[in-house]
mmCIF file of C-alpha atoms and ligand atoms in Angstrom:
data_model
loop_
_atom_site.group_PDB
_atom_site.id
_atom_site.type_symbol
_atom_site.label_atom_id
_atom_site.label_comp_id
_atom_site.label_asym_id
_atom_site.label_seq_id
_atom_site.Cartn_x
_atom_site.Cartn_y
_atom_site.Cartn_z
ATOM 1 C CA UNK A 22 -10.673 -31.212 -24.622
ATOM 2 C CA UNK A 23 -9.993 -28.461 -21.849
ATOM 3 C CA UNK A 24 -10.460 -24.973 -24.341
ATOM 4 C CA UNK A 25 -10.712 -21.485 -23.018
ATOM 5 C CA UNK A 26 -12.414 -18.752 -25.211
ATOM 6 C CA UNK A 27 -9.085 -17.460 -26.262
ATOM 7 C CA UNK A 28 -7.891 -20.452 -28.344
ATOM 8 C CA UNK A 29 -6.080 -21.952 -25.715
ATOM 9 C CA UNK A 30 -5.742 -26.044 -24.127
ATOM 10 C CA UNK A 31 -4.716 -26.912 -21.601
ATOM 11 C CA UNK A 32 -2.572 -29.803 -21.966
ATOM 12 C CA UNK A 33 -0.030 -29.416 -18.735
ATOM 13 C CA UNK A 34 -2.037 -29.838 -15.403
ATOM 14 C CA UNK A 35 -0.126 -28.456 -11.652
ATOM 15 C CA UNK A 36 -1.176 -30.569 -9.062
ATOM 16 C CA UNK A 37 -0.443 -28.900 -5.202
ATOM 17 C CA UNK A 38 0.436 -32.136 -3.362
ATOM 18 C CA UNK A 39 0.830 -29.424 -0.009
ATOM 19 C CA UNK A 40 0.562 -25.710 1.186
ATOM 20 C CA UNK A 41 3.036 -26.657 3.751
ATOM 21 C CA UNK A 42 6.375 -26.318 3.953
ATOM 22 C CA UNK A 43 9.966 -26.877 5.670
ATOM 23 C CA UNK A 44 11.100 -23.444 3.843
ATOM 24 C CA UNK A 45 10.370 -20.278 4.353
ATOM 25 C CA UNK A 46 11.341 -18.348 1.177
ATOM 26 C CA UNK A 47 10.608 -14.345 1.643
ATOM 27 C CA UNK A 48 9.445 -14.531 -2.089
ATOM 28 C CA UNK A 49 6.758 -16.851 -1.075
ATOM 29 C CA UNK A 50 5.756 -17.210 2.874
ATOM 30 C CA UNK A 51 6.238 -14.765 5.993
ATOM 31 C CA UNK A 52 8.891 -15.821 8.445
ATOM 32 C CA UNK A 53 5.957 -17.373 11.091
ATOM 33 C CA UNK A 54 4.975 -19.234 7.597
ATOM 34 C CA UNK A 55 1.243 -19.672 7.176
ATOM 35 C CA UNK A 56 -2.100 -21.148 9.057
ATOM 36 C CA UNK A 57 -1.866 -24.388 6.825
ATOM 37 C CA UNK A 58 -4.799 -26.262 5.368
ATOM 38 C CA UNK A 59 -6.989 -28.657 7.625
ATOM 39 C CA UNK A 60 -6.328 -31.986 6.728
ATOM 40 C CA UNK A 61 -10.321 -33.019 6.492
ATOM 41 C CA UNK A 62 -9.813 -30.305 3.071
ATOM 42 C CA UNK A 63 -6.927 -31.594 1.819
ATOM 43 C CA UNK A 64 -7.740 -34.180 -0.979
ATOM 44 C CA UNK A 65 -6.785 -37.779 -0.103
ATOM 45 C CA UNK A 66 -4.757 -40.060 -2.462
ATOM 46 C CA UNK A 67 -7.375 -41.571 -3.831
ATOM 47 C CA UNK A 68 -9.332 -38.060 -4.841
ATOM 48 C CA UNK A 69 -5.380 -37.173 -6.096
ATOM 49 C CA UNK A 70 -5.465 -39.838 -7.987
ATOM 50 C CA UNK A 71 -9.138 -39.544 -8.747
ATOM 51 C CA UNK A 72 -8.670 -36.207 -10.894
ATOM 52 C CA UNK A 73 -5.030 -36.770 -12.421
ATOM 53 C CA UNK A 74 -7.225 -39.451 -13.836
ATOM 54 C CA UNK A 75 -10.126 -37.076 -15.699
ATOM 55 C CA UNK A 76 -7.566 -35.427 -16.417
ATOM 56 C CA UNK A 77 -6.168 -38.111 -18.937
ATOM 57 C CA UNK A 78 -8.134 -39.676 -20.022
ATOM 58 C CA UNK A 79 -11.106 -37.127 -20.507
ATOM 59 C CA UNK A 80 -9.641 -34.095 -20.977
ATOM 60 C CA UNK A 81 -6.188 -34.428 -22.793
ATOM 61 C CA UNK A 82 -4.072 -33.567 -19.941
ATOM 62 C CA UNK A 83 -0.754 -34.754 -21.487
ATOM 63 C CA UNK A 84 1.953 -33.889 -18.777
ATOM 64 C CA UNK A 85 1.703 -33.809 -15.076
ATOM 65 C CA UNK A 86 3.553 -31.375 -12.162
ATOM 66 C CA UNK A 87 3.671 -32.307 -8.900
ATOM 67 C CA UNK A 88 4.381 -29.270 -6.285
ATOM 68 C CA UNK A 89 2.812 -27.077 -3.673
ATOM 69 C CA UNK A 90 3.875 -25.972 -1.446
ATOM 70 C CA UNK A 91 7.067 -28.809 -0.586
ATOM 71 C CA UNK A 92 5.565 -31.586 -2.444
ATOM 72 C CA UNK A 93 8.510 -33.548 -0.519
ATOM 73 C CA UNK A 94 6.107 -33.520 2.632
ATOM 74 C CA UNK A 95 3.242 -35.415 0.609
ATOM 75 C CA UNK A 96 3.445 -38.845 2.579
ATOM 76 C CA UNK A 97 2.434 -40.557 -0.136
ATOM 77 C CA UNK A 98 3.694 -39.176 -2.848
ATOM 78 C CA UNK A 99 5.739 -42.170 -4.715
ATOM 79 C CA UNK A 100 2.608 -44.126 -4.800
ATOM 80 C CA UNK A 101 0.815 -41.200 -6.382
ATOM 81 C CA UNK A 102 3.512 -41.013 -8.717
ATOM 82 C CA UNK A 103 3.487 -44.812 -8.934
ATOM 83 C CA UNK A 104 -0.413 -44.353 -9.956
ATOM 84 C CA UNK A 105 -0.393 -41.697 -12.480
ATOM 85 C CA UNK A 106 2.755 -43.393 -13.890
ATOM 86 C CA UNK A 107 -0.207 -46.362 -14.787
ATOM 87 C CA UNK A 108 -2.601 -43.921 -16.600
ATOM 88 C CA UNK A 109 -2.629 -44.032 -20.243
ATOM 89 C CA UNK A 110 -1.637 -42.392 -22.345
ATOM 90 C CA UNK A 111 0.957 -42.202 -19.589
ATOM 91 C CA UNK A 112 1.697 -38.435 -18.968
ATOM 92 C CA UNK A 113 5.507 -37.045 -18.096
ATOM 93 C CA UNK A 114 5.204 -36.117 -14.844
ATOM 94 C CA UNK A 115 7.656 -33.911 -13.067
ATOM 95 C CA UNK A 116 8.455 -32.657 -10.253
ATOM 96 C CA UNK A 117 9.114 -28.941 -8.475
ATOM 97 C CA UNK A 118 10.666 -29.157 -5.316
ATOM 98 C CA UNK A 119 13.255 -27.526 -3.052
ATOM 99 C CA UNK A 120 15.268 -30.756 -2.448
ATOM 100 C CA UNK A 121 15.350 -31.212 1.037
ATOM 101 C CA UNK A 122 14.665 -34.710 1.705
ATOM 102 C CA UNK A 123 15.358 -35.117 -2.076
ATOM 103 C CA UNK A 124 18.892 -37.415 -1.019
ATOM 104 C CA UNK A 125 16.349 -40.240 0.784
ATOM 105 C CA UNK A 126 13.788 -39.987 -2.153
ATOM 106 C CA UNK A 127 14.883 -39.986 -5.117
ATOM 107 C CA UNK A 128 15.671 -43.271 -6.434
ATOM 108 C CA UNK A 129 12.012 -44.015 -5.392
ATOM 109 C CA UNK A 130 10.369 -41.665 -7.093
ATOM 110 C CA UNK A 131 12.220 -42.438 -10.292
ATOM 111 C CA UNK A 132 11.264 -45.662 -9.657
ATOM 112 C CA UNK A 133 8.009 -44.099 -9.449
ATOM 113 C CA UNK A 134 7.878 -43.451 -12.856
ATOM 114 C CA UNK A 135 8.975 -39.915 -12.055
ATOM 115 C CA UNK A 136 10.303 -38.331 -15.355
ATOM 116 C CA UNK A 137 11.830 -35.391 -14.482
ATOM 117 C CA UNK A 138 12.814 -32.839 -11.265
ATOM 118 C CA UNK A 139 13.390 -29.074 -10.387
ATOM 119 C CA UNK A 140 14.586 -28.101 -8.025
ATOM 120 C CA UNK A 141 14.687 -24.492 -6.510
ATOM 121 C CA UNK A 142 17.901 -22.819 -5.491
ATOM 122 C CA UNK A 143 18.267 -19.273 -4.853
ATOM 123 C CA UNK A 144 21.900 -19.085 -3.459
ATOM 124 C CA UNK A 145 25.150 -20.859 -2.915
ATOM 125 C CA UNK A 146 26.368 -18.765 -0.107
ATOM 126 C CA UNK A 147 25.328 -20.042 3.179
ATOM 127 C CA UNK A 148 24.564 -17.294 4.670
ATOM 128 C CA UNK A 149 22.216 -16.045 1.445
ATOM 129 C CA UNK A 150 20.439 -19.085 1.704
ATOM 130 C CA UNK A 151 19.687 -18.623 5.666
ATOM 131 C CA UNK A 152 18.421 -15.237 5.157
ATOM 132 C CA UNK A 153 16.496 -15.814 1.830
ATOM 133 C CA UNK A 154 14.550 -19.030 2.669
ATOM 134 C CA UNK A 155 14.706 -18.236 7.072
ATOM 135 C CA UNK A 156 16.819 -21.692 7.097
ATOM 136 C CA UNK A 157 19.662 -23.488 7.429
ATOM 137 C CA UNK A 158 19.421 -25.705 4.777
ATOM 138 C CA UNK A 159 21.716 -25.124 1.651
ATOM 139 C CA UNK A 160 23.909 -28.776 2.279
ATOM 140 C CA UNK A 161 20.345 -30.760 2.402
ATOM 141 C CA UNK A 162 18.959 -28.983 -1.074
ATOM 142 C CA UNK A 163 22.857 -29.818 -2.917
ATOM 143 C CA UNK A 164 23.069 -33.363 -1.785
ATOM 144 C CA UNK A 165 18.948 -33.635 -3.536
ATOM 145 C CA UNK A 166 20.383 -32.707 -6.611
ATOM 146 C CA UNK A 167 23.682 -34.480 -6.768
ATOM 147 C CA UNK A 168 20.895 -37.571 -5.320
ATOM 148 C CA UNK A 169 18.721 -36.340 -8.606
ATOM 149 C CA UNK A 170 21.073 -36.678 -10.629
ATOM 150 C CA UNK A 171 22.641 -39.648 -10.320
ATOM 151 C CA UNK A 172 19.304 -41.403 -9.680
ATOM 152 C CA UNK A 173 18.819 -40.866 -13.004
ATOM 153 C CA UNK A 174 16.091 -37.402 -13.222
ATOM 154 C CA UNK A 175 18.026 -35.517 -16.089
ATOM 155 C CA UNK A 176 18.547 -33.134 -16.606
ATOM 156 C CA UNK A 177 18.395 -31.805 -13.266
ATOM 157 C CA UNK A 178 16.297 -28.708 -14.295
ATOM 158 C CA UNK A 179 17.634 -25.951 -11.268
ATOM 159 C CA UNK A 180 15.098 -22.959 -10.446
ATOM 160 C CA UNK A 181 16.331 -19.019 -9.128
ATOM 161 C CA UNK A 182 14.445 -16.684 -8.792
ATOM 162 C CA UNK A 183 16.753 -13.551 -7.576
ATOM 163 C CA UNK A 184 16.211 -10.920 -4.847
ATOM 164 C CA UNK A 185 17.636 -7.156 -5.037
ATOM 165 C CA UNK A 186 19.902 -6.821 -2.204
ATOM 166 C CA UNK A 187 20.448 -10.643 -1.195
ATOM 167 C CA UNK A 188 21.891 -12.631 -4.176
ATOM 168 C CA UNK A 189 20.951 -10.606 -7.253
ATOM 169 C CA UNK A 190 25.259 -11.370 -7.703
ATOM 170 C CA UNK A 191 24.514 -14.570 -8.195
ATOM 171 C CA UNK A 192 23.261 -15.014 -11.593
ATOM 172 C CA UNK A 193 26.829 -16.572 -13.413
ATOM 173 C CA UNK A 194 28.224 -18.083 -10.465
ATOM 174 C CA UNK A 195 24.714 -20.248 -10.627
ATOM 175 C CA UNK A 196 25.584 -20.893 -13.931
ATOM 176 C CA UNK A 197 28.920 -21.416 -13.821
ATOM 177 C CA UNK A 198 27.965 -24.064 -10.840
ATOM 178 C CA UNK A 199 24.883 -25.639 -12.719
ATOM 179 C CA UNK A 200 27.441 -25.907 -15.840
ATOM 180 C CA UNK A 201 30.079 -28.026 -13.720
ATOM 181 C CA UNK A 202 27.583 -30.254 -12.412
ATOM 182 C CA UNK A 203 25.174 -30.603 -16.013
ATOM 183 C CA UNK A 204 22.038 -29.225 -14.408
ATOM 184 C CA UNK A 205 19.737 -26.782 -16.378
ATOM 185 C CA UNK A 206 19.144 -23.305 -14.786
ATOM 186 C CA UNK A 207 16.528 -20.997 -15.593
ATOM 187 C CA UNK A 208 15.628 -17.904 -13.842
ATOM 188 C CA UNK A 209 12.329 -16.376 -12.956
ATOM 189 C CA UNK A 210 11.351 -13.290 -12.320
ATOM 190 C CA UNK A 211 9.972 -12.489 -8.950
ATOM 191 C CA UNK A 212 6.105 -12.915 -8.611
ATOM 192 C CA UNK A 213 3.484 -10.582 -6.837
ATOM 193 C CA UNK A 214 2.241 -14.387 -5.217
ATOM 194 C CA UNK A 215 4.128 -13.979 -1.950
ATOM 195 C CA UNK A 216 1.002 -13.870 0.923
ATOM 196 C CA UNK A 217 2.958 -10.864 2.973
ATOM 197 C CA UNK A 218 2.377 -8.798 -0.246
ATOM 198 C CA UNK A 219 5.429 -7.228 0.121
ATOM 199 C CA UNK A 220 6.541 -7.260 -4.017
ATOM 200 C CA UNK A 221 7.517 -4.252 -5.461
ATOM 201 C CA UNK A 222 8.339 -3.576 -8.702
ATOM 202 C CA UNK A 223 11.403 -1.502 -8.353
ATOM 203 C CA UNK A 224 12.530 -4.271 -6.714
ATOM 204 C CA UNK A 225 12.301 -6.763 -9.092
ATOM 205 C CA UNK A 226 15.460 -8.467 -10.919
ATOM 206 C CA UNK A 227 14.342 -8.449 -14.556
ATOM 207 C CA UNK A 228 15.269 -11.017 -17.366
ATOM 208 C CA UNK A 229 17.459 -7.926 -19.238
ATOM 209 C CA UNK A 230 19.262 -7.526 -15.518
ATOM 210 C CA UNK A 231 19.814 -11.044 -15.897
ATOM 211 C CA UNK A 232 20.931 -11.418 -19.267
ATOM 212 C CA UNK A 233 23.297 -8.077 -19.160
ATOM 213 C CA UNK A 234 24.833 -9.758 -16.013
ATOM 214 C CA UNK A 235 25.345 -13.207 -17.751
ATOM 215 C CA UNK A 236 26.426 -11.435 -20.497
ATOM 216 C CA UNK A 237 29.534 -10.370 -18.824
ATOM 217 C CA UNK A 238 30.947 -13.613 -19.193
ATOM 218 C CA UNK A 239 29.213 -15.816 -20.758
ATOM 219 C CA UNK A 240 28.251 -15.514 -24.636
ATOM 220 C CA UNK A 241 24.486 -16.008 -24.910
ATOM 221 C CA UNK A 242 22.831 -17.177 -28.011
ATOM 222 C CA UNK A 243 19.053 -17.660 -28.236
ATOM 223 C CA UNK A 244 18.532 -20.946 -29.045
ATOM 224 C CA UNK A 245 14.638 -21.176 -31.513
ATOM 225 C CA UNK A 246 14.248 -18.332 -31.119
ATOM 226 C CA UNK A 247 11.067 -17.620 -33.519
ATOM 227 C CA UNK A 248 9.399 -20.704 -31.546
ATOM 228 C CA UNK A 249 8.507 -20.329 -27.216
ATOM 229 C CA UNK A 250 6.105 -22.235 -28.069
ATOM 230 C CA UNK A 251 3.833 -22.642 -25.107
ATOM 231 C CA UNK A 252 7.230 -23.277 -22.886
ATOM 232 C CA UNK A 253 7.863 -19.816 -20.798
ATOM 233 C CA UNK A 254 11.596 -19.401 -20.681
ATOM 234 C CA UNK A 255 13.467 -17.906 -23.359
ATOM 235 C CA UNK A 256 16.763 -20.602 -23.725
ATOM 236 C CA UNK A 257 20.262 -19.457 -24.761
ATOM 237 C CA UNK A 258 23.344 -21.282 -25.256
ATOM 238 C CA UNK A 259 25.588 -20.299 -23.379
ATOM 239 C CA UNK A 260 28.960 -20.273 -24.940
ATOM 240 C CA UNK A 261 28.274 -22.467 -28.067
ATOM 241 C CA UNK A 262 26.405 -25.085 -26.431
ATOM 242 C CA UNK A 263 25.130 -27.628 -25.686
ATOM 243 C CA UNK A 264 24.471 -26.075 -22.525
ATOM 244 C CA UNK A 265 21.566 -23.751 -21.973
ATOM 245 C CA UNK A 266 20.221 -21.253 -19.460
ATOM 246 C CA UNK A 267 17.046 -20.012 -19.433
ATOM 247 C CA UNK A 268 14.448 -17.261 -18.215
ATOM 248 C CA UNK A 269 11.237 -16.921 -17.270
ATOM 249 C CA UNK A 270 10.491 -12.644 -17.318
ATOM 250 C CA UNK A 271 6.435 -14.037 -16.353
ATOM 251 C CA UNK A 272 6.206 -10.011 -15.383
ATOM 252 C CA UNK A 273 8.569 -8.146 -18.445
ATOM 253 C CA UNK A 274 8.068 -10.234 -20.738
ATOM 254 C CA UNK A 275 4.307 -12.494 -20.472
ATOM 255 C CA UNK A 276 3.637 -15.358 -22.400
ATOM 256 C CA UNK A 277 -0.048 -15.545 -21.282
ATOM 257 C CA UNK A 278 -1.122 -15.802 -25.005
ATOM 258 C CA UNK A 279 1.195 -19.458 -25.221
ATOM 259 C CA UNK A 280 -0.207 -20.816 -21.440
ATOM 260 C CA UNK A 281 -1.065 -24.643 -21.866
ATOM 261 C CA UNK A 282 -1.040 -24.577 -17.904
ATOM 262 C CA UNK A 283 -4.026 -25.662 -15.537
ATOM 263 C CA UNK A 284 -4.023 -25.764 -11.564
ATOM 264 C CA UNK A 285 -5.663 -27.910 -9.294
ATOM 265 C CA UNK A 286 -5.223 -26.827 -5.691
ATOM 266 C CA UNK A 287 -4.191 -29.372 -2.407
ATOM 267 C CA UNK A 288 -7.843 -28.808 -1.827
ATOM 268 C CA UNK A 289 -9.340 -29.272 -4.640
ATOM 269 C CA UNK A 290 -9.742 -26.163 -6.657
ATOM 270 C CA UNK A 291 -9.785 -26.023 -10.589
ATOM 271 C CA UNK A 292 -7.362 -22.092 -10.965
ATOM 272 C CA UNK A 293 -7.052 -21.447 -14.829
ATOM 273 C CA UNK A 294 -4.071 -19.448 -14.122
ATOM 274 C CA UNK A 295 -1.912 -18.731 -11.461
ATOM 275 C CA UNK A 296 -3.346 -14.802 -11.626
ATOM 276 C CA UNK A 297 -7.378 -15.900 -11.387
ATOM 277 C CA UNK A 298 -9.203 -14.569 -9.018
ATOM 278 C CA UNK A 299 -11.652 -17.210 -9.133
ATOM 279 C CA UNK A 300 -10.935 -20.606 -8.468
ATOM 280 C CA UNK A 301 -13.821 -23.938 -9.083
ATOM 281 C CA UNK A 302 -14.458 -26.047 -6.400
ATOM 282 C CA UNK A 303 -14.036 -30.021 -7.583
ATOM 283 C CA UNK A 304 -14.222 -31.870 -3.981
ATOM 284 C CA UNK A 305 -17.535 -30.966 -2.802
ATOM 285 C CA UNK A 306 -18.895 -31.966 -6.564
ATOM 286 C CA UNK A 307 -16.870 -35.630 -6.039
ATOM 287 C CA UNK A 308 -17.306 -35.556 -2.538
ATOM 288 C CA UNK A 309 -21.520 -35.377 -3.447
ATOM 289 C CA UNK A 310 -20.795 -38.099 -5.204
ATOM 290 C CA UNK A 311 -20.444 -36.519 -9.117
ATOM 291 C CA UNK A 312 -19.414 -38.510 -11.750
ATOM 292 C CA UNK A 313 -16.092 -38.630 -13.899
ATOM 293 C CA UNK A 314 -17.860 -36.685 -16.629
ATOM 294 C CA UNK A 315 -19.950 -34.512 -14.325
ATOM 295 C CA UNK A 316 -16.708 -33.652 -12.942
ATOM 296 C CA UNK A 317 -14.695 -33.376 -16.070
ATOM 297 C CA UNK A 318 -18.082 -31.023 -17.359
ATOM 298 C CA UNK A 319 -17.012 -28.322 -14.313
ATOM 299 C CA UNK A 320 -13.415 -29.064 -15.092
ATOM 300 C CA UNK A 321 -13.992 -27.282 -18.796
ATOM 301 C CA UNK A 322 -15.946 -24.959 -17.500
ATOM 302 C CA UNK A 323 -13.087 -23.507 -14.894
ATOM 303 C CA UNK A 324 -10.935 -23.361 -17.564
ATOM 304 C CA UNK A 325 -13.427 -22.410 -20.721
ATOM 305 C CA UNK A 326 -13.633 -18.851 -18.422
ATOM 306 C CA UNK A 327 -9.749 -17.987 -18.270
ATOM 307 C CA UNK A 328 -8.872 -14.400 -18.688
ATOM 308 C CA UNK A 329 -6.629 -13.607 -21.310
ATOM 309 C CA UNK A 330 -3.621 -12.912 -19.104
ATOM 310 C CA UNK A 331 -2.097 -12.487 -16.112
ATOM 311 C CA UNK A 332 -2.773 -8.595 -15.966
ATOM 312 C CA UNK A 333 0.080 -7.904 -13.759
ATOM 313 C CA UNK A 334 1.038 -4.666 -15.468
ATOM 314 C CA UNK A 335 -2.322 -3.195 -15.259
ATOM 315 C CA UNK A 336 -3.058 -0.497 -13.095
ATOM 316 C CA UNK A 337 -6.033 -2.061 -11.883
ATOM 317 C CA UNK A 338 -3.916 -5.353 -11.275
ATOM 318 C CA UNK A 339 -5.594 -7.315 -8.210
ATOM 319 C CA UNK A 340 -3.009 -10.029 -6.368
ATOM 320 C CA UNK A 341 -4.997 -13.699 -6.128
ATOM 321 C CA UNK A 342 -6.095 -13.855 -2.446
ATOM 322 C CA UNK A 343 -4.273 -17.385 -2.176
ATOM 323 C CA UNK A 344 -0.494 -17.126 -1.603
ATOM 324 C CA UNK A 345 2.025 -19.552 -4.163
ATOM 325 C CA UNK A 346 2.572 -21.658 -1.805
ATOM 326 C CA UNK A 347 -1.380 -22.570 -1.229
ATOM 327 C CA UNK A 348 -1.713 -22.263 -5.024
ATOM 328 C CA UNK A 349 1.037 -24.528 -6.860
ATOM 329 C CA UNK A 350 4.009 -22.791 -8.177
HETATM 330 N N1 SAM B 255 8.745 -25.874 -2.573
HETATM 331 C C1 SAM B 255 8.601 -26.484 -3.891
HETATM 332 C C2 SAM B 255 9.983 -24.998 -4.748
HETATM 333 O O1 SAM B 255 10.190 -24.366 -4.198
HETATM 334 O O2 SAM B 255 10.412 -25.575 -5.132
HETATM 335 C C3 SAM B 255 7.992 -26.370 -5.058
HETATM 336 C C4 SAM B 255 6.543 -24.962 -4.741
HETATM 337 S S1 SAM B 255 7.713 -23.244 -4.898
HETATM 338 C C5 SAM B 255 6.008 -22.557 -4.364
HETATM 339 C C6 SAM B 255 7.261 -23.110 -7.179
HETATM 340 C C7 SAM B 255 9.148 -22.025 -7.612
HETATM 341 O O3 SAM B 255 8.050 -21.197 -7.306
HETATM 342 C C8 SAM B 255 10.200 -22.288 -7.098
HETATM 343 O O4 SAM B 255 10.919 -22.097 -8.015
HETATM 344 C C9 SAM B 255 9.896 -20.816 -5.908
HETATM 345 O O5 SAM B 255 11.248 -20.106 -6.178
HETATM 346 C C10 SAM B 255 8.724 -20.462 -6.693
HETATM 347 N N2 SAM B 255 8.311 -19.204 -6.482
HETATM 348 C C11 SAM B 255 7.714 -18.941 -4.897
HETATM 349 N N3 SAM B 255 7.237 -17.671 -5.178
HETATM 350 C C12 SAM B 255 7.899 -17.246 -5.951
HETATM 351 C C13 SAM B 255 7.306 -15.729 -6.252
HETATM 352 N N4 SAM B 255 6.807 -14.726 -5.813
HETATM 353 N N5 SAM B 255 8.097 -15.199 -8.041
HETATM 354 C C14 SAM B 255 8.448 -16.590 -8.987
HETATM 355 N N6 SAM B 255 8.781 -16.999 -8.216
HETATM 356 C C15 SAM B 255 8.506 -17.853 -7.000
HETATM 357 FE FE1 SF4 B 256 8.764 -23.378 0.309
HETATM 358 FE FE2 SF4 B 256 9.104 -23.498 -1.725
HETATM 359 FE FE3 SF4 B 256 8.080 -20.786 -1.302
HETATM 360 FE FE4 SF4 B 256 10.299 -21.952 -0.966
HETATM 361 S S1 SF4 B 256 9.123 -21.191 -2.808
HETATM 362 S S2 SF4 B 256 8.461 -21.238 0.870
HETATM 363 S S3 SF4 B 256 11.099 -23.911 -0.444
HETATM 364 S S4 SF4 B 256 6.914 -23.562 -0.919
#
C-alpha cells in the first residue's frame, strides 16, 4: 500500500504523458509556451507501463488517469491504455484532455479499454475561447466531446475554470449546455499553478460565487451531503436530478485530508501532491537497473513523506517550481 503518516492511502495514480500542449490556457501557460522537456528525459512507453504495473501489482493503485500537458499528443497513448487494461487487477482508466483531436481518437481509445473521459471546456463563446486558450479551436473541442459520447465514454465529464472578467458570466450557460448534452459538469477553482505565477486570490472565482450564480437559475440540492469521501467535487442534484453538477473548491474548500492521489510526471518523478515542493526520481534508478521491488520501495517512501495539506491558505505558501502542465493536472 501507499500510505502516508496522516492515515491516507493513495490508490489513484495521475500519469502525465507529456508536458506539451496545443493550447495556451491563461491559467496554465504563458502565451509563448514553455521549454518542453527534452525527449531523452521523457519516460518511454515501456517505462510508463512498467511503473504503472508496479503501482497496480505491488502498491494498491486502482485508478489511473492519463493527463499532461495534452495527453492526446502522446503518440503511444492508445497502446499505453491497452497495456494498462491488461494489468490485474484491471485498474479503472480515464483521461483528462482539452478535447482537440478526440473526434479522431475517441473510438480507438474506447476500444483500447479507456473507461471514462474528462474534457476541459471553459467557454462556449469562440472569442472568449481565443482569449482564454489563445487558439481558435472551440469547434474541435465540441466535436471531440460529441465523439467521446458516441464512442461510449459516458458520461462525458466536463471541467471548467472560471476567470474573472473573461468567462465568469458563463456558469449557467455551461451548465445548460452540459445538461442538454448529457455531460457532467464540474467547476474547478483556479489554483496557483500557472507557469507565469499570475494567480491572485482576489481574481479567483470561488466555489461560493459559482454556486450563487448557478442558483439564480437552477435548484441545487447537495448530493450525499455528509459523505464527500476522497472525491474532491462537492456534487449537487440539479432541479431534482438525476443530473448533477460539481464544484471543486480546491482553494476555499480543501479536501487534502481525504486525498487519495499520487502523481507520476512525464519524466518519471513521483509527486505526492500537486503542490509538493519535492519529488522522487524513479527514472534514474529504473534506467540504472533497479528491480521492481526497489522501485516500489522508493515510491512508498515518496508517498510516506506527503504533507497534511497544500498550504495555499498559509502566509508562507510557495508555489511549486513545476507548473500544472508539467506536473499533470
Ligand atoms: N490538457 C488537458 C486538459 O486541459 O484537460 C490535461 C491537463 S490540464 C493541466 C488538467 C486540468 O487542469 C484541466 O481541466 C485544466 O482546466 C486544469 N487546470 C490547469 N491549470 C489550472 C489552474 N491553475 N487551476 C485550476 N485548474 C487548472
Ligand atoms: Fe494545455 Fe490543459 Fe494547460 Fe490548457 S489546461 S494549456 S489544455 S495543459
